[in-house]
Each structure stands twice: as C-alpha cells, then as structure tokens.
Amino acid sequence: MRERHYRLEVAPLMEIRDWLSPYERFWRERLATLTTVLDEMEDDDAPRHDG
C-alpha cells in the first residue's frame, strides 16, 4: 500500500481570501436585501381575509 502525504501552503490562500473579502461582503449584503424584498413581495401576494 502506498501512502501520499500532502502539505497545504496557507499564505497564498489567505491572500486570495483577503482579496475576495470585499466581494463577499458586497454579495452578502445584496442577497440579504433581495431576501427582504422577496419576503415583502410574498407578504403582499398573500390573500387577505377582511371578514
């Protein structure tokens, strides 16, 4: 049986994470806003029972 050992260099991945961070924040905010808008639209479409 053959074993292979790998090692991950973290520093380059941290650079990518740091570079992507503003985009992640941007899209998280946009998706949260979209969720709110869709929830409000769903509430507006709900049938009203005004007795």
JSON list of C-alpha atoms in Angstrom, two decimals, residues 6-36:
[
{"chain": "A", "resi": 6, "resn": "TYR", "atom": "CA", "xyz": [0.39, 16.46, 1.22]},
{"chain": "A", "resi": 7, "resn": "ARG", "atom": "CA", "xyz": [1.02, 19.81, 2.79]},
{"chain": "A", "resi": 8, "resn": "LEU", "atom": "CA", "xyz": [-1.04, 22.90, 2.19]},
{"chain": "A", "resi": 9, "resn": "GLU", "atom": "CA", "xyz": [0.60, 26.31, 1.94]},
{"chain": "A", "resi": 10, "resn": "VAL", "atom": "CA", "xyz": [-1.81, 28.61, 3.75]},
{"chain": "A", "resi": 11, "resn": "ALA", "atom": "CA", "xyz": [-0.29, 32.01, 2.90]},
{"chain": "A", "resi": 12, "resn": "PRO", "atom": "CA", "xyz": [-1.42, 32.12, -0.77]},
{"chain": "A", "resi": 13, "resn": "LEU", "atom": "CA", "xyz": [-4.91, 31.06, 0.26]},
{"chain": "A", "resi": 14, "resn": "MET", "atom": "CA", "xyz": [-5.04, 33.84, 2.84]},
{"chain": "A", "resi": 15, "resn": "GLU", "atom": "CA", "xyz": [-4.10, 36.35, 0.12]},
{"chain": "A", "resi": 16, "resn": "ILE", "atom": "CA", "xyz": [-6.99, 35.12, -2.02]},
{"chain": "A", "resi": 17, "resn": "ARG", "atom": "CA", "xyz": [-9.37, 35.29, 0.94]},
{"chain": "A", "resi": 18, "resn": "ASP", "atom": "CA", "xyz": [-8.29, 38.86, 1.67]},
{"chain": "A", "resi": 19, "resn": "TRP", "atom": "CA", "xyz": [-8.73, 39.81, -1.99]},
{"chain": "A", "resi": 20, "resn": "LEU", "atom": "CA", "xyz": [-12.21, 38.25, -2.15]},
{"chain": "A", "resi": 21, "resn": "SER", "atom": "CA", "xyz": [-13.42, 39.66, 1.17]},
{"chain": "A", "resi": 22, "resn": "PRO", "atom": "CA", "xyz": [-14.92, 42.91, -0.20]},
{"chain": "A", "resi": 23, "resn": "TYR", "atom": "CA", "xyz": [-16.80, 40.98, -2.89]},
{"chain": "A", "resi": 24, "resn": "GLU", "atom": "CA", "xyz": [-18.13, 38.54, -0.32]},
{"chain": "A", "resi": 25, "resn": "ARG", "atom": "CA", "xyz": [-19.40, 41.40, 1.82]},
{"chain": "A", "resi": 26, "resn": "PHE", "atom": "CA", "xyz": [-20.96, 43.07, -1.22]},
{"chain": "A", "resi": 27, "resn": "TRP", "atom": "CA", "xyz": [-22.84, 39.93, -2.29]},
{"chain": "A", "resi": 28, "resn": "ARG", "atom": "CA", "xyz": [-23.92, 39.03, 1.24]},
{"chain": "A", "resi": 29, "resn": "GLU", "atom": "CA", "xyz": [-25.50, 42.48, 1.59]},
{"chain": "A", "resi": 30, "resn": "ARG", "atom": "CA", "xyz": [-27.16, 42.25, -1.83]},
{"chain": "A", "resi": 31, "resn": "LEU", "atom": "CA", "xyz": [-28.56, 38.79, -1.14]},
{"chain": "A", "resi": 32, "resn": "ALA", "atom": "CA", "xyz": [-29.87, 39.91, 2.25]},
{"chain": "A", "resi": 33, "resn": "THR", "atom": "CA", "xyz": [-31.62, 42.83, 0.54]},
{"chain": "A", "resi": 34, "resn": "LEU", "atom": "CA", "xyz": [-33.05, 40.51, -2.11]},
{"chain": "A", "resi": 35, "resn": "THR", "atom": "CA", "xyz": [-34.34, 38.18, 0.60]},
{"chain": "A", "resi": 36, "resn": "THR", "atom": "CA", "xyz": [-36.08, 41.10, 2.30]}
]
